PDB file of C-alpha atoms in Angstrom:
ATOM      1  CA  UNK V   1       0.000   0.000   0.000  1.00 60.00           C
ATOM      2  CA  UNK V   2       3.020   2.000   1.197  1.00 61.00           C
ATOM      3  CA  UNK V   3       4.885   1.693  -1.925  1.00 65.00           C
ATOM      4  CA  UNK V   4       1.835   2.517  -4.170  1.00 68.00           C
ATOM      5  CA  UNK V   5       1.320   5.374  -2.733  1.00 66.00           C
ATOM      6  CA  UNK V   6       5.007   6.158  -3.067  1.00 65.00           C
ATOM      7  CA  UNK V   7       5.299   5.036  -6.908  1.00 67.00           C
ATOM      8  CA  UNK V   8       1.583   7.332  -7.655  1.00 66.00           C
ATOM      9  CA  UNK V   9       3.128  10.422  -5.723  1.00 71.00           C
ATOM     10  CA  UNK V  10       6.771   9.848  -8.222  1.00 75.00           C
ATOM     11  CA  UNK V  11       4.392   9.467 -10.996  1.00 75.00           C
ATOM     12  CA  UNK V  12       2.537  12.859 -10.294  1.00 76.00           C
ATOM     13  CA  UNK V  13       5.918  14.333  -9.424  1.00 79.00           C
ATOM     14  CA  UNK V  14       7.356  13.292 -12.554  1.00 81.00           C
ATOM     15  CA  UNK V  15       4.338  14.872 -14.725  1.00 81.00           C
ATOM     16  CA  UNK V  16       5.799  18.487 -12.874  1.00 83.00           C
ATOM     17  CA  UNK V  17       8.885  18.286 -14.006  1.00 85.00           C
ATOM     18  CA  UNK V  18       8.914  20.227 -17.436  1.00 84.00           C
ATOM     19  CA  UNK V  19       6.467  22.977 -15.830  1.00 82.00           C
ATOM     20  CA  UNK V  20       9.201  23.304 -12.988  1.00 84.00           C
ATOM     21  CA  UNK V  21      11.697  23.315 -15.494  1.00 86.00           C
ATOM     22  CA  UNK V  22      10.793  26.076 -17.604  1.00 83.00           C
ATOM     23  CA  UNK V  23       8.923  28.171 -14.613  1.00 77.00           C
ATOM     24  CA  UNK V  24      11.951  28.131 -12.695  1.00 83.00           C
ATOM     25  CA  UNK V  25      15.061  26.789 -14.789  1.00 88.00           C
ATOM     26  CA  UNK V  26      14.463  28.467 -18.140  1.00 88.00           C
ATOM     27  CA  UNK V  27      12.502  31.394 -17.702  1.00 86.00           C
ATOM     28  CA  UNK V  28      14.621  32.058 -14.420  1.00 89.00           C
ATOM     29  CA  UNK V  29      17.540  31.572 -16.342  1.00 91.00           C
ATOM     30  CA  UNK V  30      16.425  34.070 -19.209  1.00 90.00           C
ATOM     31  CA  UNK V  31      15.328  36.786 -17.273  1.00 89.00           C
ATOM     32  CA  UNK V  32      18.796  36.924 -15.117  1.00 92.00           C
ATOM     33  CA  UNK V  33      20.691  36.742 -18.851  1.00 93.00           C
ATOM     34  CA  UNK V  34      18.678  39.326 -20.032  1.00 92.00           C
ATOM     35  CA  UNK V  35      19.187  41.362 -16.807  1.00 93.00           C
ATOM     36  CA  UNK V  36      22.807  41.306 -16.577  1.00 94.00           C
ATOM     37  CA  UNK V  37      23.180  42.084 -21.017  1.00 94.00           C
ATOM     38  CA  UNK V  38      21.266  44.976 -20.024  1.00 94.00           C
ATOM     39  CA  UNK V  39      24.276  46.503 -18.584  1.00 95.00           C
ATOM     40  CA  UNK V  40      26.511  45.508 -20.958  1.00 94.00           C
ATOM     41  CA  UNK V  41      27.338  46.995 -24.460  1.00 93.00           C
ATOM     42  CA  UNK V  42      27.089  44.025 -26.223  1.00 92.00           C
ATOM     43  CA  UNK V  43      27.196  43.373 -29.753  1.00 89.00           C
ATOM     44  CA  UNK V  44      27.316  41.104 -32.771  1.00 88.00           C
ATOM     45  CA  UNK V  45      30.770  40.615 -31.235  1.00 89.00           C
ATOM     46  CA  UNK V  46      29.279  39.267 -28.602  1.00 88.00           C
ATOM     47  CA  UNK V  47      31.700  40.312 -25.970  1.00 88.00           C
ATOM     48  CA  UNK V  48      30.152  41.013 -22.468  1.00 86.00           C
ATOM     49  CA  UNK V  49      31.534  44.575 -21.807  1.00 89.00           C
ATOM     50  CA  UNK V  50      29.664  45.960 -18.213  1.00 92.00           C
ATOM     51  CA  UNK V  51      28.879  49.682 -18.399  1.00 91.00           C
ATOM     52  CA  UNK V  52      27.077  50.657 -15.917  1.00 90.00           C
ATOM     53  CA  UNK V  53      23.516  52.440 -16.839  1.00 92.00           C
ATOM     54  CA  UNK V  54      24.169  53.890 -20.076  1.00 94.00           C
ATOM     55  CA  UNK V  55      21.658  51.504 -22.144  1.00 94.00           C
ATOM     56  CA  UNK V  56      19.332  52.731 -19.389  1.00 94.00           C
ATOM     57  CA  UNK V  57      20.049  56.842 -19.806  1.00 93.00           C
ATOM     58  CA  UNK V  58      20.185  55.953 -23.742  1.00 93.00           C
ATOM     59  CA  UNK V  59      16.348  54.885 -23.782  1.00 93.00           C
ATOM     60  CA  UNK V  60      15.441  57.873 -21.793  1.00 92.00           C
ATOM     61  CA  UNK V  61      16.473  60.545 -24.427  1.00 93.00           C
ATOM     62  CA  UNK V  62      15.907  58.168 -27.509  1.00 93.00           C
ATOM     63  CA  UNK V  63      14.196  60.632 -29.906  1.00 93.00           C
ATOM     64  CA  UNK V  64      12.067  57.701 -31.132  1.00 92.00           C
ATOM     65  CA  UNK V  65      11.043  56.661 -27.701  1.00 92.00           C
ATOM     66  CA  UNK V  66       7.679  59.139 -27.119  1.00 93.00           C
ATOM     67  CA  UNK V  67       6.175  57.431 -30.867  1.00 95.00           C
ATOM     68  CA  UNK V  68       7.079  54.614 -29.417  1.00 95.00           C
ATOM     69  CA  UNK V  69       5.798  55.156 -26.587  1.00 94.00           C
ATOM     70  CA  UNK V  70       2.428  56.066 -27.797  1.00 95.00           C
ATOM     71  CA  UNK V  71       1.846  53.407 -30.540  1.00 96.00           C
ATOM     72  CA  UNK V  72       2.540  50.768 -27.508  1.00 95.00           C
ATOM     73  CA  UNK V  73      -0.597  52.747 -25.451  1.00 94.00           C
ATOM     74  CA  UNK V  74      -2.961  52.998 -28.239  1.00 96.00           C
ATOM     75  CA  UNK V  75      -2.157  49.423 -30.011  1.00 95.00           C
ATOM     76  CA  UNK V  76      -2.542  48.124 -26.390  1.00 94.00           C
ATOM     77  CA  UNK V  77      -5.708  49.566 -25.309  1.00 94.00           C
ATOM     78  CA  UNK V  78      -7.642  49.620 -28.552  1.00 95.00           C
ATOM     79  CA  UNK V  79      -6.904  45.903 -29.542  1.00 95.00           C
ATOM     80  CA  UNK V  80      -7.770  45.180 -25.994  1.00 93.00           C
ATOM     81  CA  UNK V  81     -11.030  46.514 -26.453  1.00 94.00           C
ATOM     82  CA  UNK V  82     -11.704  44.801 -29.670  1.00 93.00           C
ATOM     83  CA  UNK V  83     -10.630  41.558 -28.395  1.00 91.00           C
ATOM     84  CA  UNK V  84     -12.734  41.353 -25.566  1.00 93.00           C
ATOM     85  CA  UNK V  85     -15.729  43.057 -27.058  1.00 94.00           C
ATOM     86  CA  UNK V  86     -16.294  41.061 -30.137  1.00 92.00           C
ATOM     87  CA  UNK V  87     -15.270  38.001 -28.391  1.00 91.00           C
ATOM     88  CA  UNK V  88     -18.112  38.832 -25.993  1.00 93.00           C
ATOM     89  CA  UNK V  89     -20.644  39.592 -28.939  1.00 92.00           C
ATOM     90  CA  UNK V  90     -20.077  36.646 -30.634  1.00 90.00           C
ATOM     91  CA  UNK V  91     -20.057  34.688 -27.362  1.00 90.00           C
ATOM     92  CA  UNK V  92     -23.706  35.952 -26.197  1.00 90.00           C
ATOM     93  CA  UNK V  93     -25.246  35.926 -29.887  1.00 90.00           C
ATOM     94  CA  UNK V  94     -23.800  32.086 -30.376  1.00 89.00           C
ATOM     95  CA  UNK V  95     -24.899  30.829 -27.012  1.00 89.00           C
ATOM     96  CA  UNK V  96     -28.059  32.724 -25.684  1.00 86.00           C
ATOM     97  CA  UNK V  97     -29.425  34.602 -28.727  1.00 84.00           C
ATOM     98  CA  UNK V  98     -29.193  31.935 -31.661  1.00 81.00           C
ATOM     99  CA  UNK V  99     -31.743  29.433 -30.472  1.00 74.00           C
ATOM    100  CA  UNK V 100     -30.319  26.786 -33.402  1.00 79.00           C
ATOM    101  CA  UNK V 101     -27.494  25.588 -30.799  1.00 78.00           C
ATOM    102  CA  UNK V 102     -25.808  23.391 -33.905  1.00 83.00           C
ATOM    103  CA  UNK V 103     -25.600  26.689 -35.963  1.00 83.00           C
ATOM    104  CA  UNK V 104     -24.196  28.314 -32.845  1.00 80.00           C
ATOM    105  CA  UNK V 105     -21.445  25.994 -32.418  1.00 81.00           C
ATOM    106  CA  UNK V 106     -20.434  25.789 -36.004  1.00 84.00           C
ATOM    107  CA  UNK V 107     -20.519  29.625 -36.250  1.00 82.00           C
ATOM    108  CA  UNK V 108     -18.256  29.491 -33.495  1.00 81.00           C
ATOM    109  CA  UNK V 109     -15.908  26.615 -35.041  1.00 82.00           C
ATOM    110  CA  UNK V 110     -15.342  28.553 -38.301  1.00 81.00           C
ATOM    111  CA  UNK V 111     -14.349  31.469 -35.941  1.00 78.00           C
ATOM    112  CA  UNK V 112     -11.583  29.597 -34.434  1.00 79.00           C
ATOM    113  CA  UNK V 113      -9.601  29.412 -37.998  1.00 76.00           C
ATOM    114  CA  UNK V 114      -8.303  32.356 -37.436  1.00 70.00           C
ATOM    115  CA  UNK V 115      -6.538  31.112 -34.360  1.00 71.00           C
ATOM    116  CA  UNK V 116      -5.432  28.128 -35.245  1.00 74.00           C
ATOM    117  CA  UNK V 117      -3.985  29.180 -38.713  1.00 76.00           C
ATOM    118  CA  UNK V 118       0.127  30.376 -38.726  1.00 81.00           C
ATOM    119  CA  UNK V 119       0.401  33.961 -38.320  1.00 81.00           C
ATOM    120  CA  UNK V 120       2.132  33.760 -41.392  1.00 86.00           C
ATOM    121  CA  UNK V 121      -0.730  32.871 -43.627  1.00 86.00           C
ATOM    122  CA  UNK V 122      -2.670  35.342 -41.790  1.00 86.00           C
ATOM    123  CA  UNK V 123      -0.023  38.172 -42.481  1.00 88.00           C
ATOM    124  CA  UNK V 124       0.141  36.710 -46.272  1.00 90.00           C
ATOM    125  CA  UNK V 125      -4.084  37.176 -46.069  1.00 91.00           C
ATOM    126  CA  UNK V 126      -4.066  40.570 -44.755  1.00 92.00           C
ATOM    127  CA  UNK V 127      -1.487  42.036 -47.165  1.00 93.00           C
ATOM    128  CA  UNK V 128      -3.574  40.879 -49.893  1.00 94.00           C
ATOM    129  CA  UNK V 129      -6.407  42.812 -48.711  1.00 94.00           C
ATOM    130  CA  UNK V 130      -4.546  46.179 -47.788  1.00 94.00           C
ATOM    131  CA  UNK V 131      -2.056  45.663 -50.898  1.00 93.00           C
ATOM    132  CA  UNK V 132      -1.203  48.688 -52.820  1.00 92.00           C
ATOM    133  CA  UNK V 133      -1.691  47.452 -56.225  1.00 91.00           C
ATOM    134  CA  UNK V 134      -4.582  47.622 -58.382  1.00 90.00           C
ATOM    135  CA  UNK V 135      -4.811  43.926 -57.726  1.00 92.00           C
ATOM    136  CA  UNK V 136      -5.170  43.979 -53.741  1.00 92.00           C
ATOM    137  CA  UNK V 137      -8.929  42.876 -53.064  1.00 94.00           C
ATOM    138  CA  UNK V 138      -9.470  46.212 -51.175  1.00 94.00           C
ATOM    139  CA  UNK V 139      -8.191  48.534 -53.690  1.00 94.00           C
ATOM    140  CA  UNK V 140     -10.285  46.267 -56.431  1.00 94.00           C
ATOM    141  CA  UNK V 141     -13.116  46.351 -54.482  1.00 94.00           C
ATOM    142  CA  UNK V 142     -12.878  50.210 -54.120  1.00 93.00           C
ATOM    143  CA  UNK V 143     -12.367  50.432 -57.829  1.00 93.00           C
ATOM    144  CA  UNK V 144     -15.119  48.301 -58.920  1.00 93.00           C
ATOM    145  CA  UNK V 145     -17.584  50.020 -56.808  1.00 93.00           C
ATOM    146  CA  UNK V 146     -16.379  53.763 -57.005  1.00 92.00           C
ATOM    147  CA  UNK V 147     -14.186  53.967 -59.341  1.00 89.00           C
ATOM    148  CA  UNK V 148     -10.998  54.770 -57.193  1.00 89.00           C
ATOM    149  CA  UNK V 149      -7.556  54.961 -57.385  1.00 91.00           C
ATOM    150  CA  UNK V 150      -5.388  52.671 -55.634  1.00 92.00           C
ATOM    151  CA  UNK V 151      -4.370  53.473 -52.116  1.00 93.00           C
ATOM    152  CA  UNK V 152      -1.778  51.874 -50.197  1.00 94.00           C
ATOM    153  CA  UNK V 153      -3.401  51.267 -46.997  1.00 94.00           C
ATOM    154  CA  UNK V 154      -0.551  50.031 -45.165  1.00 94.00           C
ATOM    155  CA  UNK V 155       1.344  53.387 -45.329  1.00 93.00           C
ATOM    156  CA  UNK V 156      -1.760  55.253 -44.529  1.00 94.00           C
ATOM    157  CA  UNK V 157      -2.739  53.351 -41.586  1.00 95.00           C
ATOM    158  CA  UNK V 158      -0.883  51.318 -40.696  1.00 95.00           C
ATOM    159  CA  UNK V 159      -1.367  51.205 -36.895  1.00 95.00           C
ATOM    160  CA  UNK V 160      -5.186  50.596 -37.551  1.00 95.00           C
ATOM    161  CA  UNK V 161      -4.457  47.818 -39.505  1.00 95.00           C
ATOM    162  CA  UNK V 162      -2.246  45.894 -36.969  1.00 94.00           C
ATOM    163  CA  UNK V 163      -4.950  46.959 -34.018  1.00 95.00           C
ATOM    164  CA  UNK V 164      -7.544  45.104 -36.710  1.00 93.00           C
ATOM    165  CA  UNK V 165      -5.469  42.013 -37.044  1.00 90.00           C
ATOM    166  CA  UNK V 166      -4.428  41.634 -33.693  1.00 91.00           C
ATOM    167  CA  UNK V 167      -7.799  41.926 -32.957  1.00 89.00           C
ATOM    168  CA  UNK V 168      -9.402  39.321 -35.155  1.00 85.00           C
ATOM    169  CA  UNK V 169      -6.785  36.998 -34.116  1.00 82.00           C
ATOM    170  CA  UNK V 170      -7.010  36.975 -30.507  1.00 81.00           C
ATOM    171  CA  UNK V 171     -10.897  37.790 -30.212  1.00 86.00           C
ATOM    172  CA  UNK V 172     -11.050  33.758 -30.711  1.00 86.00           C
ATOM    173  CA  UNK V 173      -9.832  33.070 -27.466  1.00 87.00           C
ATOM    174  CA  UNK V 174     -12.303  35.649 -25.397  1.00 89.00           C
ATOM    175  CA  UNK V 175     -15.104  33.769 -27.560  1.00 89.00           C
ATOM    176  CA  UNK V 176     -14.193  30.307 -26.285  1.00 89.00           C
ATOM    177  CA  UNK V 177     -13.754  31.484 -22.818  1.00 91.00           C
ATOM    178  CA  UNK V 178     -16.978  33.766 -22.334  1.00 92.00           C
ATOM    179  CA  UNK V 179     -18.901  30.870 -24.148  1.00 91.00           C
ATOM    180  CA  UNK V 180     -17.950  28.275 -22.139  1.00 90.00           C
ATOM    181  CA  UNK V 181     -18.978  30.681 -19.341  1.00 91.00           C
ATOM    182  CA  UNK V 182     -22.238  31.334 -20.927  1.00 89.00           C
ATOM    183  CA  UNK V 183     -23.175  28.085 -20.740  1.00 87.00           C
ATOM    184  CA  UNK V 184     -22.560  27.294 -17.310  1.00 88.00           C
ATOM    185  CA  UNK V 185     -24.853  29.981 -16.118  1.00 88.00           C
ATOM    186  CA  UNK V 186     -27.898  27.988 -14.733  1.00 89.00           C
ATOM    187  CA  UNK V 187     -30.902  28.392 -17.226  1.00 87.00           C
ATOM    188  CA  UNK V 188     -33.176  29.051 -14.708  1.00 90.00           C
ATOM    189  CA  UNK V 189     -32.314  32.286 -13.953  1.00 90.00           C
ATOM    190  CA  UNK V 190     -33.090  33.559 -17.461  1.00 88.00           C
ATOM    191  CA  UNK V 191     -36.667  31.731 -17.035  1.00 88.00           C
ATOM    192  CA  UNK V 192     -37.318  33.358 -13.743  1.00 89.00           C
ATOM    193  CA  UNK V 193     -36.519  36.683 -15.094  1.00 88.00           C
ATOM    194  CA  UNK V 194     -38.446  36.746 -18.364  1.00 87.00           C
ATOM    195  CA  UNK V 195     -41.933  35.297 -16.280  1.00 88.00           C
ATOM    196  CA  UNK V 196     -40.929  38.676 -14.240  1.00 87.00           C
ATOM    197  CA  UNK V 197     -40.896  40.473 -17.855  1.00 86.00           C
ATOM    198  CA  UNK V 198     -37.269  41.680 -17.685  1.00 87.00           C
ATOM    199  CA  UNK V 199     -36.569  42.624 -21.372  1.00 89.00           C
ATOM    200  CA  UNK V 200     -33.628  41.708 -23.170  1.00 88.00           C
ATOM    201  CA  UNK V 201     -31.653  44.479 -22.420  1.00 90.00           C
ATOM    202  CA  UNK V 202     -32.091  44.146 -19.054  1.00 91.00           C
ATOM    203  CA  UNK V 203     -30.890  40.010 -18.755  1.00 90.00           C
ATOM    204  CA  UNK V 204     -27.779  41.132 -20.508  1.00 90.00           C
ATOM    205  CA  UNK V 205     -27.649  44.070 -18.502  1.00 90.00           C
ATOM    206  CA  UNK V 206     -28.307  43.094 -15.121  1.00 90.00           C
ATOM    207  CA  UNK V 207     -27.669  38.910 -15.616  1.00 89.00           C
ATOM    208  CA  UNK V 208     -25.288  38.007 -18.065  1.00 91.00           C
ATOM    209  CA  UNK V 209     -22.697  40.829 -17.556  1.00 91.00           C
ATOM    210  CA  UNK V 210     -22.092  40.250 -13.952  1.00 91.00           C
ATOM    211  CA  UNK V 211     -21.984  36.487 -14.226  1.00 90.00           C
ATOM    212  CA  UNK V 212     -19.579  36.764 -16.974  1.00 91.00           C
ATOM    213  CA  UNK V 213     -17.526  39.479 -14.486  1.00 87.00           C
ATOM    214  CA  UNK V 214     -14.591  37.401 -13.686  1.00 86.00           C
ATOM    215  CA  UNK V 215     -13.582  36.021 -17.114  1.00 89.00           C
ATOM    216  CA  UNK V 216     -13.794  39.390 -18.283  1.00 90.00           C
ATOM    217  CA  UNK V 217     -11.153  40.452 -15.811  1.00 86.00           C
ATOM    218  CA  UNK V 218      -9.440  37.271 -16.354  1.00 87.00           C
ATOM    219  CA  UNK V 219      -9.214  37.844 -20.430  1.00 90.00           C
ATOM    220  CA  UNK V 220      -8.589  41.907 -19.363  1.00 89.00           C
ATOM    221  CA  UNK V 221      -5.582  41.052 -17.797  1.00 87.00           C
ATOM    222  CA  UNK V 222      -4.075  38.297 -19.704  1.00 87.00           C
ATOM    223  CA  UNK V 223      -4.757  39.443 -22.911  1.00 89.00           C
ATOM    224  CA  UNK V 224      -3.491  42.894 -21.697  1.00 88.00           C
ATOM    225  CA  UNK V 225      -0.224  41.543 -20.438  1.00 87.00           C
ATOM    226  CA  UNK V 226       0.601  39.374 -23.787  1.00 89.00           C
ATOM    227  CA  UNK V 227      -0.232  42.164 -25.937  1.00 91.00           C
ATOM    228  CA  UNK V 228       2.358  44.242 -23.985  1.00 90.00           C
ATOM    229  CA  UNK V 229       5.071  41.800 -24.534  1.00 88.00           C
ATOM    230  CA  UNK V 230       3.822  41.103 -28.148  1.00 86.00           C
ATOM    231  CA  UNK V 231       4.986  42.015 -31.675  1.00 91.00           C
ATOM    232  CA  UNK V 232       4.890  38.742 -33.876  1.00 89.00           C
ATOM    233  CA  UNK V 233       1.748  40.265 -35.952  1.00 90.00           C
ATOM    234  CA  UNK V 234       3.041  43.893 -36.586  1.00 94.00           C
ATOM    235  CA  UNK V 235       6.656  42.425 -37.762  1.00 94.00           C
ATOM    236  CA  UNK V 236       5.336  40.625 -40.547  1.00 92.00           C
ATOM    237  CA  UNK V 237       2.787  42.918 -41.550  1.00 93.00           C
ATOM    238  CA  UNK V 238       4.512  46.335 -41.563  1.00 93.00           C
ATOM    239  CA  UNK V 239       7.617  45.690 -39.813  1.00 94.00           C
ATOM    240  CA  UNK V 240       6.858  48.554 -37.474  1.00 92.00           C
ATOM    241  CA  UNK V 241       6.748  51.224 -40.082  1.00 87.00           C
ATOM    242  CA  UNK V 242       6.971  53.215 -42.410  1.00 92.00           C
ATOM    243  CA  UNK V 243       8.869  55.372 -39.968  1.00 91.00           C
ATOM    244  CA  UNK V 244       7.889  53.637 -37.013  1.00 92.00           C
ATOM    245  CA  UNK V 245       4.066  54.571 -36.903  1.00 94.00           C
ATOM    246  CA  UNK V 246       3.194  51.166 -35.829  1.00 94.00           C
ATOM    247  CA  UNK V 247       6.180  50.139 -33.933  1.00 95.00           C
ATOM    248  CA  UNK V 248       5.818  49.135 -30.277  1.00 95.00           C
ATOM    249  CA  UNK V 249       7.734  48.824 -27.697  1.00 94.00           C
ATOM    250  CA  UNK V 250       8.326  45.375 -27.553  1.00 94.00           C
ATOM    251  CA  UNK V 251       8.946  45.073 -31.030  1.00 95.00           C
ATOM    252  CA  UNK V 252      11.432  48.102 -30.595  1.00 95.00           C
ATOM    253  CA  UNK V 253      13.032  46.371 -28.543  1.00 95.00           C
ATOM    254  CA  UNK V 254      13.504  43.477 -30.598  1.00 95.00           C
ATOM    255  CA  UNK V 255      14.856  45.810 -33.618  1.00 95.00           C
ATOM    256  CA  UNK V 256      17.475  47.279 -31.577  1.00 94.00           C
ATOM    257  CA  UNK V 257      18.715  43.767 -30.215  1.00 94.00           C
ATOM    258  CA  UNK V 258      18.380  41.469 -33.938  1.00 93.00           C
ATOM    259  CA  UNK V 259      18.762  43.857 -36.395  1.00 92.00           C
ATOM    260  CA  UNK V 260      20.827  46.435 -35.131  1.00 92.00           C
ATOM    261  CA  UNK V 261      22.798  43.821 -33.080  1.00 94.00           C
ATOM    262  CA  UNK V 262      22.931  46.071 -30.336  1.00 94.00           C
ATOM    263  CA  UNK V 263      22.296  43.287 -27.573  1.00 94.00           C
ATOM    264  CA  UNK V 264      22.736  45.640 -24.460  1.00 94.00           C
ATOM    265  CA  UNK V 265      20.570  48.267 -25.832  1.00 94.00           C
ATOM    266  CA  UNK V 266      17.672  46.152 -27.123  1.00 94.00           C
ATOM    267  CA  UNK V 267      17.859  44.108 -24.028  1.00 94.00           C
ATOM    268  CA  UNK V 268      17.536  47.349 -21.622  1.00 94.00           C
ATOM    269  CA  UNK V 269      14.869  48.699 -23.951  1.00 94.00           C
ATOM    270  CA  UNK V 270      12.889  45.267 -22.684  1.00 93.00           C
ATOM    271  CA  UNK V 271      13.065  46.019 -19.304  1.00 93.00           C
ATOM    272  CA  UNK V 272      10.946  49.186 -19.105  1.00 92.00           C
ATOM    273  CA  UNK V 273       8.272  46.725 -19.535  1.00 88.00           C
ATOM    274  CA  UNK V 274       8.964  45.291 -16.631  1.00 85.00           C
ATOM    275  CA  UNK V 275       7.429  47.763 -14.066  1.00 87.00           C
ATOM    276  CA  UNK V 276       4.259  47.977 -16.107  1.00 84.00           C
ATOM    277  CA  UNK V 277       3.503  44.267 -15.981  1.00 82.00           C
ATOM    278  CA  UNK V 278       4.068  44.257 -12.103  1.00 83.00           C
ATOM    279  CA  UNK V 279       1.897  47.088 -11.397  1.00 85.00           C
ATOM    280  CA  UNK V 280      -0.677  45.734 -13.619  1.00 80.00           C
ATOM    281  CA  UNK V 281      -0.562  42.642 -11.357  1.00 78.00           C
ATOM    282  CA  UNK V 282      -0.775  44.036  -8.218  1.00 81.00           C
ATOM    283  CA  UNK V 283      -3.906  46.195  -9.211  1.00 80.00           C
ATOM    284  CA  UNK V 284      -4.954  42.855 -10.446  1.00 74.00           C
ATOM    285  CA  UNK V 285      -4.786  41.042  -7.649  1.00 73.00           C
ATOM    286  CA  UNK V 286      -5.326  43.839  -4.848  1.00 72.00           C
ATOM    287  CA  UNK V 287      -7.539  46.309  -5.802  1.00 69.00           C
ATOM    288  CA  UNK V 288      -9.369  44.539  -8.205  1.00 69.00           C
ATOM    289  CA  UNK V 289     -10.220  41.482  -6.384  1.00 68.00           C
ATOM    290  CA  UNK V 290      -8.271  39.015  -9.003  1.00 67.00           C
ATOM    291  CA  UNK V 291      -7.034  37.064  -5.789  1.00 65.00           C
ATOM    292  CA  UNK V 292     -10.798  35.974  -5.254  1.00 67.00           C
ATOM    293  CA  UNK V 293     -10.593  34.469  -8.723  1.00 64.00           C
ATOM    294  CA  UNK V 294      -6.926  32.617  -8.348  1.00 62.00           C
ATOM    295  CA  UNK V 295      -8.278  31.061  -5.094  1.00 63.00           C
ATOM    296  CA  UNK V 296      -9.526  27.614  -4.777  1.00 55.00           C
ATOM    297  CA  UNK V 297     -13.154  27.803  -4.320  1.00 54.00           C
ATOM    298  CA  UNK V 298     -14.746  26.704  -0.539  1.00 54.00           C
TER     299      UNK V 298
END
């Protein structure tokens, strides 16, 4: 009996080993490299020269910094909102609106191809669409209909366009979760308050919103953090530019370390993220309640 319990506990112990690993090996590992190349000035050379602060008082007066700056605050917030709104639109419409529940779930299947498809084929797709030829399906569609000359929509908004994709991409994700939510809310409720005449406006209002209150925050946060951190989408669609009008920070950062090969600088450019993502957490968790959500229910 003993050793059975012995050889189940190794077993379960064994299953922790990779998340161990990379939680406190790698990532561990990674952030103290990344750290200590922050102070360095190092190169393609690749020779670990300490200097003090100077990547540090660099980023500070780094004329590009403010644009920067700004296109990290606005590509942040708006593809926030977009994420979590349309994932919640879709979520409600699919699961409590669209009585059909097959056509609901299939609706909700094709939506997940975005997701699941490489971000390459979705940057491929996307400039297509906003190409500046005669031949891009926007510019042929604006032709066809009004007769216009091409425009190339990249260049002229190009921030827009990565807020869009972003958007479309990662709204998936709020959809599954707020669905999955959806259904879990016990149906009576939503009899009891339409035999008390509440309109429609007033379940989503009054019964759906605050029972869907939590994975809201939940998706707020997450989603806010990784888009912080995040630049995958904008490099292969526009690269950041033209002149940097849809670079972020991360993806700054990123620049300065594997294309300009300045290691030191790109890697001290990095960690002025850091402060943001731990105040984020801490309003998370303390003013915000989040710590009632990470608990283990009683």
């Amino acid at each position: 009996m003993v050793w059975r319990k012995v050889k189940e506990q190794g077993f379960n112990a064994m299953l922790l080993v990779p998340f161990f690993f990379n939680q406190y090996v790698l990532f561990l590992a990674t952030a103290i490299l990344v750290i200590l190349i922050a102070f360095t000035s190092m190169d393609s050379s690749m020779h670990w020269k300490f200097n003090g602060i100077v990547n540090f008082r660099k980023a500070l007066i780094d004329p590009k910094i403010g644009l920067i700056m700004l296109n990290t605050i606005i590509f942040v917030c708006m593809t926030l909102l977009f994420k979590v709104v349309w994932g919640f639109i879709i979520a409600v419409t699919t699961t409590y609106y669209m009585e059909n529940k097959t056509v609901g779930s299939w609706f909700r299947t094709i939506w997940l191809l975005p997701r699941v498809s490489p971000g390459v084929v979705e940057a491929m797709l996307w400039t297509w669409i906003f190409s500046s030829s005669e031949y891009g399906v926007l510019n042929s569609l604006m032709h066809t209909l009004y007769g216009s000359a091409p425009v190339a929509w990249l260049d002229k908004y190009p921030l827009l366009i990565n807020i869009l994709l972003a958007g479309v991409m990662g709204s998936s994700l709020s959809m599954v979760i707020l669905s999955s939510a959806m259904q879990s809310i016990n149906k009576s409720y939503f009899y009891v308050a339409k035999v008390d005449g509440a309109s429609e406006w007033s379940i989503l209002r009054n019964l759906i919103v605050p029972f869907l209150r939590w994975p809201i925050m939940f998706l707020v946060i997450w989603q806010g953090l990784a888009l912080l951190t995040s630049y995958e989408s904008i490099l292969l669609l526009t690269d950041g530019g033209p002149n940097s009008r849809s670079e972020t920070w991360a993806l700054y950062a990123f620049h300065k370390a594997f294309s300009s090969l300045d290691f030191g600088y790109g890697s001290a450019v990095s960690l002025f993220i850091l402060p943001i993502v731990f105040v984020v957490i801490f309003l998370a968790y303390r003013v915000f309640g989040f710590h009632k959500l990470m608990n283990a229910a009683k």
